[in-house]
PDB file of C-alpha atoms and ligand atoms in Angstrom:
ATOM      1  CA  MET P  78      -7.556   2.911  18.450  1.00  0.00           C
ATOM      2  CA  LYS P  79      -8.906   5.523  16.367  1.00  0.00           C
ATOM      3  CA  ALA P  80     -10.435   2.530  13.903  1.00  0.00           C
ATOM      4  CA  LEU P  81     -11.576   0.452  17.209  1.00  0.00           C
ATOM      5  CA  LEU P  82     -13.371   3.645  18.630  1.00  0.00           C
ATOM      6  CA  PHE P  83     -15.087   4.020  15.607  1.00  0.00           C
ATOM      7  CA  LEU P  84     -16.176   0.672  15.308  1.00  0.00           C
ATOM      8  CA  VAL P  85     -17.364   0.961  19.303  1.00  0.00           C
ATOM      9  CA  CYS P  86     -19.315   4.057  18.761  1.00  0.00           C
ATOM     10  CA  LEU P  87     -20.891   2.707  15.609  1.00  0.00           C
ATOM     11  CA  ALA P  88     -21.480  -0.588  17.806  1.00  0.00           C
ATOM     12  CA  PRO P  89     -25.228   0.440  19.204  1.00  0.00           C
ATOM     13  CA  LEU P  90     -26.413   1.445  15.756  1.00  0.00           C
ATOM     14  CA  LEU P  91     -25.396  -1.695  14.327  1.00  0.00           C
ATOM     15  CA  ARG P  92     -26.945  -3.641  17.325  1.00  0.00           C
ATOM     16  CA  LEU P  93     -30.203  -1.629  16.553  1.00  0.00           C
ATOM     17  CA  GLY P  94     -30.066  -2.836  12.535  1.00  0.00           C
ATOM     18  CA  TRP P  95     -29.341  -6.184  13.098  1.00  0.00           C
ATOM     19  CA  ARG P  96     -32.333  -6.203  16.023  1.00  0.00           C
ATOM     20  CA  ALA P  97     -34.421  -4.285  13.415  1.00  0.00           C
ATOM     21  CA  PHE P  98     -33.673  -7.332  10.930  1.00  0.00           C
ATOM     22  CA  HIS P  99     -34.418 -10.014  12.632  1.00  0.00           C
ATOM     23  CA  ALA P 100     -37.953  -7.691  13.979  1.00  0.00           C
ATOM     24  CA  ALA P 101     -36.199  -8.043  17.462  1.00  0.00           C
ATOM     25  CA  LEU P 102     -36.904  -4.288  18.297  1.00  0.00           C
ATOM     26  CA  GLY P 103     -39.586  -4.914  20.996  1.00  0.00           C
ATOM     27  CA  ALA P 104     -43.292  -4.341  21.017  1.00  0.00           C
ATOM     28  CA  ASN P 105     -43.171  -0.786  20.241  1.00  0.00           C
ATOM     29  CA  PRO P 106     -39.877  -0.563  17.701  1.00  0.00           C
ATOM     30  CA  VAL P 107     -40.258   3.136  17.042  1.00  0.00           C
ATOM     31  CA  GLN P 108     -40.024   3.758  21.172  1.00  0.00           C
ATOM     32  CA  THR P 109     -37.023   1.423  20.573  1.00  0.00           C
ATOM     33  CA  VAL P 110     -34.873   2.996  18.563  1.00  0.00           C
ATOM     34  CA  GLN P 111     -35.470   6.557  20.393  1.00  0.00           C
ATOM     35  CA  PHE P 112     -34.144   5.413  23.493  1.00  0.00           C
ATOM     36  CA  GLN P 113     -31.216   3.967  22.211  1.00  0.00           C
ATOM     37  CA  THR P 114     -30.287   6.885  19.560  1.00  0.00           C
ATOM     38  CA  GLY P 115     -31.040   9.105  22.481  1.00  0.00           C
ATOM     39  CA  LEU P 116     -29.059   6.970  25.479  1.00  0.00           C
ATOM     40  CA  TRP P 117     -26.172   6.763  23.330  1.00  0.00           C
ATOM     41  CA  ALA P 118     -26.267  10.630  21.964  1.00  0.00           C
ATOM     42  CA  LEU P 119     -25.715  11.322  26.176  1.00  0.00           C
ATOM     43  CA  ASN P 120     -23.747   8.815  26.667  1.00  0.00           C
ATOM     44  CA  LEU P 121     -20.995   9.904  24.067  1.00  0.00           C
ATOM     45  CA  LEU P 122     -21.649  14.014  25.125  1.00  0.00           C
ATOM     46  CA  LEU P 123     -20.761  13.104  29.036  1.00  0.00           C
ATOM     47  CA  VAL P 124     -17.501  10.790  27.669  1.00  0.00           C
ATOM     48  CA  THR P 125     -16.708  13.369  25.230  1.00  0.00           C
ATOM     49  CA  LEU P 126     -16.846  16.105  28.385  1.00  0.00           C
ATOM     50  CA  ALA P 127     -14.974  13.726  30.342  1.00  0.00           C
ATOM     51  CA  ILE P 128     -11.813  13.440  28.380  1.00  0.00           C
ATOM     52  CA  THR P 129     -10.497  17.072  29.516  1.00  0.00           C
ATOM     53  CA  PRO P 130     -10.526  16.325  33.494  1.00  0.00           C
ATOM     54  CA  LEU P 131      -9.177  12.818  32.601  1.00  0.00           C
ATOM     55  CA  VAL P 132      -6.155  14.222  30.911  1.00  0.00           C
ATOM     56  CA  LYS P 133      -5.222  16.359  33.254  1.00  0.00           C
ATOM     57  CA  LEU P 134      -5.753  13.846  36.264  1.00  0.00           C
ATOM     58  CA  THR P 135      -3.608  11.182  34.453  1.00  0.00           C
ATOM     59  CA  GLY P 136      -1.577  13.460  32.367  1.00  0.00           C
ATOM     60  CA  LYS P 137      -2.432  11.217  29.293  1.00  0.00           C
ATOM     61  CA  SER P 138      -3.036  14.082  26.626  1.00  0.00           C
ATOM     62  CA  ALA P 139      -2.611  11.256  24.016  1.00  0.00           C
ATOM     63  CA  LEU P 140      -6.543  11.057  24.953  1.00  0.00           C
ATOM     64  CA  ASN P 141      -7.057  14.494  23.458  1.00  0.00           C
ATOM     65  CA  LYS P 142      -7.465  12.754  19.767  1.00  0.00           C
ATOM     66  CA  TYR P 143     -10.376  10.862  20.522  1.00  0.00           C
ATOM     67  CA  ARG P 144     -12.394  13.839  21.726  1.00  0.00           C
ATOM     68  CA  ARG P 145     -13.507  15.123  18.521  1.00  0.00           C
ATOM     69  CA  MET P 146     -14.496  11.740  17.136  1.00  0.00           C
ATOM     70  CA  LEU P 147     -16.548  11.147  20.544  1.00  0.00           C
ATOM     71  CA  GLY P 148     -18.440  14.826  19.847  1.00  0.00           C
ATOM     72  CA  VAL P 149     -18.968  13.984  16.392  1.00  0.00           C
ATOM     73  CA  PHE P 150     -20.976  10.715  17.134  1.00  0.00           C
ATOM     74  CA  SER P 151     -22.878  12.096  19.961  1.00  0.00           C
ATOM     75  CA  TYR P 152     -24.122  14.572  17.795  1.00  0.00           C
ATOM     76  CA  PHE P 153     -24.694  11.486  14.808  1.00  0.00           C
ATOM     77  CA  TYR P 154     -26.845   9.546  17.508  1.00  0.00           C
ATOM     78  CA  ALA P 155     -28.698  13.066  18.899  1.00  0.00           C
ATOM     79  CA  LEU P 156     -29.399  13.072  14.776  1.00  0.00           C
ATOM     80  CA  LEU P 157     -31.042   9.694  14.388  1.00  0.00           C
ATOM     81  CA  HIS P 158     -32.754  10.362  17.405  1.00  0.00           C
ATOM     82  CA  PHE P 159     -34.471  13.584  16.203  1.00  0.00           C
ATOM     83  CA  LEU P 160     -35.265  11.923  12.557  1.00  0.00           C
ATOM     84  CA  THR P 161     -36.638   8.612  14.523  1.00  0.00           C
ATOM     85  CA  TYR P 162     -39.000  11.459  16.013  1.00  0.00           C
ATOM     86  CA  LEU P 163     -39.487  13.600  12.823  1.00  0.00           C
ATOM     87  CA  VAL P 164     -40.009  11.044  10.525  1.00  0.00           C
ATOM     88  CA  LEU P 165     -41.543   7.596  11.798  1.00  0.00           C
ATOM     89  CA  ASP P 166     -42.958   9.319  15.297  1.00  0.00           C
ATOM     90  CA  LYS P 167     -44.587  12.652  13.851  1.00  0.00           C
ATOM     91  CA  PHE P 168     -44.763  11.658  10.091  1.00  0.00           C
ATOM     92  CA  PHE P 169     -43.470  15.260   9.169  1.00  0.00           C
ATOM     93  CA  ASP P 170     -46.293  17.112  11.039  1.00  0.00           C
ATOM     94  CA  PHE P 171     -44.317  20.163  11.559  1.00  0.00           C
ATOM     95  CA  HIS P 172     -47.202  21.501  13.554  1.00  0.00           C
ATOM     96  CA  GLU P 173     -47.480  18.694  15.696  1.00  0.00           C
ATOM     97  CA  ILE P 174     -43.879  18.986  16.403  1.00  0.00           C
ATOM     98  CA  TRP P 175     -44.083  22.611  16.839  1.00  0.00           C
ATOM     99  CA  LYS P 176     -46.950  22.348  19.593  1.00  0.00           C
ATOM    100  CA  ASP P 177     -44.716  19.726  20.906  1.00  0.00           C
ATOM    101  CA  VAL P 178     -41.840  21.541  21.398  1.00  0.00           C
ATOM    102  CA  ALA P 179     -44.004  24.950  22.684  1.00  0.00           C
ATOM    103  CA  LYS P 180     -45.980  22.741  25.056  1.00  0.00           C
ATOM    104  CA  ARG P 181     -43.942  19.448  26.485  1.00  0.00           C
ATOM    105  CA  LEU P 182     -41.077  21.113  28.598  1.00  0.00           C
ATOM    106  CA  TRP P 183     -39.071  17.885  28.310  1.00  0.00           C
ATOM    107  CA  ILE P 184     -39.483  18.109  24.424  1.00  0.00           C
ATOM    108  CA  THR P 185     -38.141  21.520  24.687  1.00  0.00           C
ATOM    109  CA  ALA P 186     -35.290  20.694  26.847  1.00  0.00           C
ATOM    110  CA  GLY P 187     -34.515  17.815  24.190  1.00  0.00           C
ATOM    111  CA  PHE P 188     -34.885  20.198  21.090  1.00  0.00           C
ATOM    112  CA  SER P 189     -33.135  22.921  22.831  1.00  0.00           C
ATOM    113  CA  CYS P 190     -30.198  20.594  23.396  1.00  0.00           C
ATOM    114  CA  PHE P 191     -30.176  19.483  19.682  1.00  0.00           C
ATOM    115  CA  ILE P 192     -30.300  22.840  18.919  1.00  0.00           C
ATOM    116  CA  LEU P 193     -26.801  23.731  20.865  1.00  0.00           C
ATOM    117  CA  LEU P 194     -25.204  20.899  19.614  1.00  0.00           C
ATOM    118  CA  THR P 195     -25.920  21.678  15.924  1.00  0.00           C
ATOM    119  CA  PRO P 196     -23.385  24.382  15.371  1.00  0.00           C
ATOM    120  CA  LEU P 197     -20.731  22.502  17.654  1.00  0.00           C
ATOM    121  CA  ALA P 198     -20.951  19.446  14.893  1.00  0.00           C
ATOM    122  CA  LEU P 199     -20.934  21.663  12.334  1.00  0.00           C
ATOM    123  CA  THR P 200     -17.395  23.807  13.189  1.00  0.00           C
ATOM    124  CA  SER P 201     -15.880  20.301  14.171  1.00  0.00           C
ATOM    125  CA  THR P 202     -13.704  20.058  11.051  1.00  0.00           C
ATOM    126  CA  ASP P 203     -10.031  21.241  10.865  1.00  0.00           C
ATOM    127  CA  GLY P 204     -10.636  24.140   8.639  1.00  0.00           C
ATOM    128  CA  MET P 205     -13.510  25.325  10.776  1.00  0.00           C
ATOM    129  CA  ILE P 206     -11.229  25.303  13.917  1.00  0.00           C
ATOM    130  CA  ARG P 207      -8.762  27.337  11.768  1.00  0.00           C
ATOM    131  CA  ARG P 208     -11.177  30.046  10.370  1.00  0.00           C
ATOM    132  CA  LEU P 209     -12.539  30.328  14.112  1.00  0.00           C
ATOM    133  CA  GLY P 210      -9.619  30.928  15.770  1.00  0.00           C
ATOM    134  CA  LYS P 211     -10.045  31.861  19.390  1.00  0.00           C
ATOM    135  CA  ASN P 212     -14.254  31.895  19.144  1.00  0.00           C
ATOM    136  CA  TRP P 213     -13.995  28.287  18.211  1.00  0.00           C
ATOM    137  CA  GLY P 214     -13.068  27.930  21.859  1.00  0.00           C
ATOM    138  CA  LEU P 215     -15.935  30.071  22.815  1.00  0.00           C
ATOM    139  CA  LEU P 216     -18.566  28.910  20.567  1.00  0.00           C
ATOM    140  CA  HIS P 217     -17.717  25.221  21.771  1.00  0.00           C
ATOM    141  CA  ARG P 218     -18.663  26.201  25.682  1.00  0.00           C
ATOM    142  CA  LEU P 219     -22.197  25.827  23.982  1.00  0.00           C
ATOM    143  CA  ILE P 220     -21.381  21.792  25.466  1.00  0.00           C
ATOM    144  CA  TYR P 221     -21.929  22.644  29.186  1.00  0.00           C
ATOM    145  CA  PRO P 222     -25.577  23.811  28.559  1.00  0.00           C
ATOM    146  CA  ALA P 223     -26.429  21.185  25.937  1.00  0.00           C
ATOM    147  CA  ALA P 224     -25.235  18.507  28.347  1.00  0.00           C
ATOM    148  CA  ILE P 225     -27.459  19.945  31.029  1.00  0.00           C
ATOM    149  CA  LEU P 226     -30.295  19.957  28.764  1.00  0.00           C
ATOM    150  CA  GLY P 227     -29.808  16.874  27.537  1.00  0.00           C
ATOM    151  CA  VAL P 228     -30.016  15.339  31.237  1.00  0.00           C
ATOM    152  CA  VAL P 229     -32.632  17.636  32.234  1.00  0.00           C
ATOM    153  CA  HIS P 230     -34.533  15.983  28.881  1.00  0.00           C
ATOM    154  CA  PHE P 231     -34.053  12.404  30.248  1.00  0.00           C
ATOM    155  CA  LEU P 232     -35.179  13.299  33.795  1.00  0.00           C
ATOM    156  CA  TRP P 233     -38.405  15.160  32.651  1.00  0.00           C
ATOM    157  CA  LEU P 234     -39.470  12.525  30.552  1.00  0.00           C
ATOM    158  CA  VAL P 235     -39.081   9.482  32.838  1.00  0.00           C
ATOM    159  CA  LYS P 236     -42.197   9.751  34.924  1.00  0.00           C
ATOM    160  CA  LYS P 237     -41.911   6.537  37.538  1.00  0.00           C
ATOM    161  CA  ASP P 238     -38.365   5.028  38.343  1.00  0.00           C
ATOM    162  CA  ARG P 239     -36.039   8.144  37.721  1.00  0.00           C
ATOM    163  CA  THR P 240     -33.046   6.000  38.873  1.00  0.00           C
ATOM    164  CA  ALA P 241     -31.364   6.145  35.484  1.00  0.00           C
ATOM    165  CA  PRO P 242     -31.905   9.776  34.608  1.00  0.00           C
ATOM    166  CA  LEU P 243     -30.511  10.476  37.940  1.00  0.00           C
ATOM    167  CA  GLU P 244     -27.466   8.482  37.853  1.00  0.00           C
ATOM    168  CA  TYR P 245     -26.903  10.299  34.297  1.00  0.00           C
ATOM    169  CA  ALA P 246     -27.684  13.797  36.372  1.00  0.00           C
ATOM    170  CA  ALA P 247     -25.086  12.636  38.979  1.00  0.00           C
ATOM    171  CA  ALA P 248     -22.425  11.746  36.034  1.00  0.00           C
ATOM    172  CA  LEU P 249     -22.888  15.223  34.786  1.00  0.00           C
ATOM    173  CA  ALA P 250     -22.110  16.999  37.719  1.00  0.00           C
ATOM    174  CA  VAL P 251     -18.955  14.937  39.075  1.00  0.00           C
ATOM    175  CA  ILE P 252     -17.767  15.913  35.330  1.00  0.00           C
ATOM    176  CA  LEU P 253     -18.681  19.846  35.369  1.00  0.00           C
ATOM    177  CA  GLY P 254     -17.259  19.691  38.958  1.00  0.00           C
ATOM    178  CA  ALA P 255     -13.978  18.141  38.225  1.00  0.00           C
ATOM    179  CA  ARG P 256     -13.850  20.414  34.831  1.00  0.00           C
ATOM    180  CA  PHE P 257     -14.056  23.577  37.415  1.00  0.00           C
ATOM    181  CA  VAL P 258     -12.013  22.227  40.191  1.00  0.00           C
ATOM    182  CA  LEU P 259      -8.944  21.311  38.247  1.00  0.00           C
ATOM    183  CA  LYS P 260      -9.645  24.668  35.703  1.00  0.00           C
ATOM    184  CA  ALA P 261      -9.672  26.655  38.790  1.00  0.00           C
ATOM    185  CA  SER P 262      -6.437  25.292  40.976  1.00  0.00           C
ATOM    186  CA  ASP P 263      -4.850  25.096  37.490  1.00  0.00           C
ATOM    187  CA  PHE P 264      -3.816  21.433  37.857  1.00  0.00           C
ATOM    188  CA  ARG P 265      -1.264  19.627  35.828  1.00  0.00           C
ATOM    189  CA  ARG P 266      -0.107  16.029  36.281  1.00  0.00           C
TER     190      ARG P 266
HETATM  191  C1  HEM M 275     -34.021  16.970  18.781  1.00  0.00           C
HETATM  192  C2  HEM M 275     -34.968  16.852  19.947  1.00  0.00           C
HETATM  193  C3  HEM M 275     -35.107  15.833  20.886  1.00  0.00           C
HETATM  194  C4  HEM M 275     -36.465  15.265  20.646  1.00  0.00           C
HETATM  195  C5  HEM M 275     -37.836  15.507  19.624  1.00  0.00           C
HETATM  196  C6  HEM M 275     -36.630  14.168  21.314  1.00  0.00           C
HETATM  197  C7  HEM M 275     -37.387  13.842  21.829  1.00  0.00           C
HETATM  198  C8  HEM M 275     -37.450  11.960  22.603  1.00  0.00           C
HETATM  199  C9  HEM M 275     -38.509  11.026  22.593  1.00  0.00           C
HETATM  200  C10 HEM M 275     -39.821  11.238  22.007  1.00  0.00           C
HETATM  201  C11 HEM M 275     -38.094  10.240  23.554  1.00  0.00           C
HETATM  202  C12 HEM M 275     -38.559   8.796  24.285  1.00  0.00           C
HETATM  203  C13 HEM M 275     -39.434   9.186  24.979  1.00  0.00           C
HETATM  204  C14 HEM M 275     -40.764   8.047  25.685  1.00  0.00           C
HETATM  205  O1  HEM M 275     -41.093   7.459  24.884  1.00  0.00           O
HETATM  206  O2  HEM M 275     -41.081   7.845  26.651  1.00  0.00           O
HETATM  207  C15 HEM M 275     -36.788  10.530  23.712  1.00  0.00           C
HETATM  208  C16 HEM M 275     -36.142   9.802  25.002  1.00  0.00           C
HETATM  209  C17 HEM M 275     -34.731  10.249  25.262  1.00  0.00           C
HETATM  210  N1  HEM M 275     -33.950  11.338  24.958  1.00  0.00           N
HETATM  211 FE1  HEM M 275     -34.286  12.527  23.270  1.00  0.00          FE
HETATM  212  N2  HEM M 275     -35.424  13.845  22.273  1.00  0.00           N
HETATM  213  C18 HEM M 275     -34.462  14.890  21.468  1.00  0.00           C
HETATM  214  C19 HEM M 275     -33.022  15.108  21.775  1.00  0.00           C
HETATM  215  C20 HEM M 275     -32.554  14.447  22.598  1.00  0.00           C
HETATM  216  C21 HEM M 275     -30.974  14.982  22.605  1.00  0.00           C
HETATM  217  C22 HEM M 275     -30.181  15.926  22.155  1.00  0.00           C
HETATM  218  C23 HEM M 275     -30.727  13.860  23.477  1.00  0.00           C
HETATM  219  C24 HEM M 275     -29.343  13.664  24.275  1.00  0.00           C
HETATM  220  C25 HEM M 275     -28.116  14.599  23.826  1.00  0.00           C
HETATM  221  C26 HEM M 275     -31.663  12.992  24.233  1.00  0.00           C
HETATM  222  C27 HEM M 275     -31.607  11.882  25.174  1.00  0.00           C
HETATM  223  C28 HEM M 275     -32.527  11.239  25.289  1.00  0.00           C
HETATM  224  C29 HEM M 275     -32.558  10.380  26.200  1.00  0.00           C
HETATM  225  C30 HEM M 275     -31.440   9.849  27.554  1.00  0.00           C
HETATM  226  C31 HEM M 275     -33.632   9.493  26.122  1.00  0.00           C
HETATM  227  C32 HEM M 275     -34.552   8.383  27.150  1.00  0.00           C
HETATM  228  C33 HEM M 275     -33.734   7.259  26.722  1.00  0.00           C
HETATM  229  C34 HEM M 275     -34.422   5.943  27.598  1.00  0.00           C
HETATM  230  O3  HEM M 275     -34.840   6.384  28.300  1.00  0.00           O
HETATM  231  O4  HEM M 275     -33.864   4.804  27.519  1.00  0.00           O
HETATM  232  N3  HEM M 275     -32.905  13.711  23.243  1.00  0.00           N
HETATM  233  N4  HEM M 275     -36.456  11.673  23.294  1.00  0.00           N
END
């Protein structure tokens, strides 16, 4: 199952590679890569957050085994998303990037989300979990503001039809709401 999930998580990247190889990334290839990597970073972040309430509701604790892989893949796509922006969009122009981060609020939100996810990815190894002990759980609470900032980034960058980002906002509200209610009621199946 883990190997299968690994392939599923890798599929969006393989598909992008396939489309790039066949020159089928559309009129604006950089934007296509940015959209796809951003979407998959967010998709996997929400799925990672949904694991705990799903385990509580279904009693299937085996699902916990997949949480780390999903979280690390979310960061992997966020990193690709950032690198696309850094290398293909801004050509390492750090002055321009800094201006963007400081002036465009939707970039500020995306950048903050990425910064918050970085320590989570770096501390996802068994060794770091052991070394950090209780603090690991505290640190990993950063996933909540990170997910909110990821959705806000999406909401603010879309100017016309906000249906998709609003659907993500609704999904996040349901997941966070479920986590909160299940925790508060100490629900166990
Ligand atoms: C590292 C900082 C980040 C930068 C500089 C950045 C920048 C961008 C840019 C330039 C776009 C394309 C906007 C357009 O052309 O209209 C975009 C779209 C997007 N980004 Fe980010 N982003 C960052 C972090 C993130 C993170 C961490 C996530 C998710 C966890 C994310 C999720 C998205 C989504 C969902 C889209 C829209 C995809 C679509 O419309 O299909 N971004 N971002």
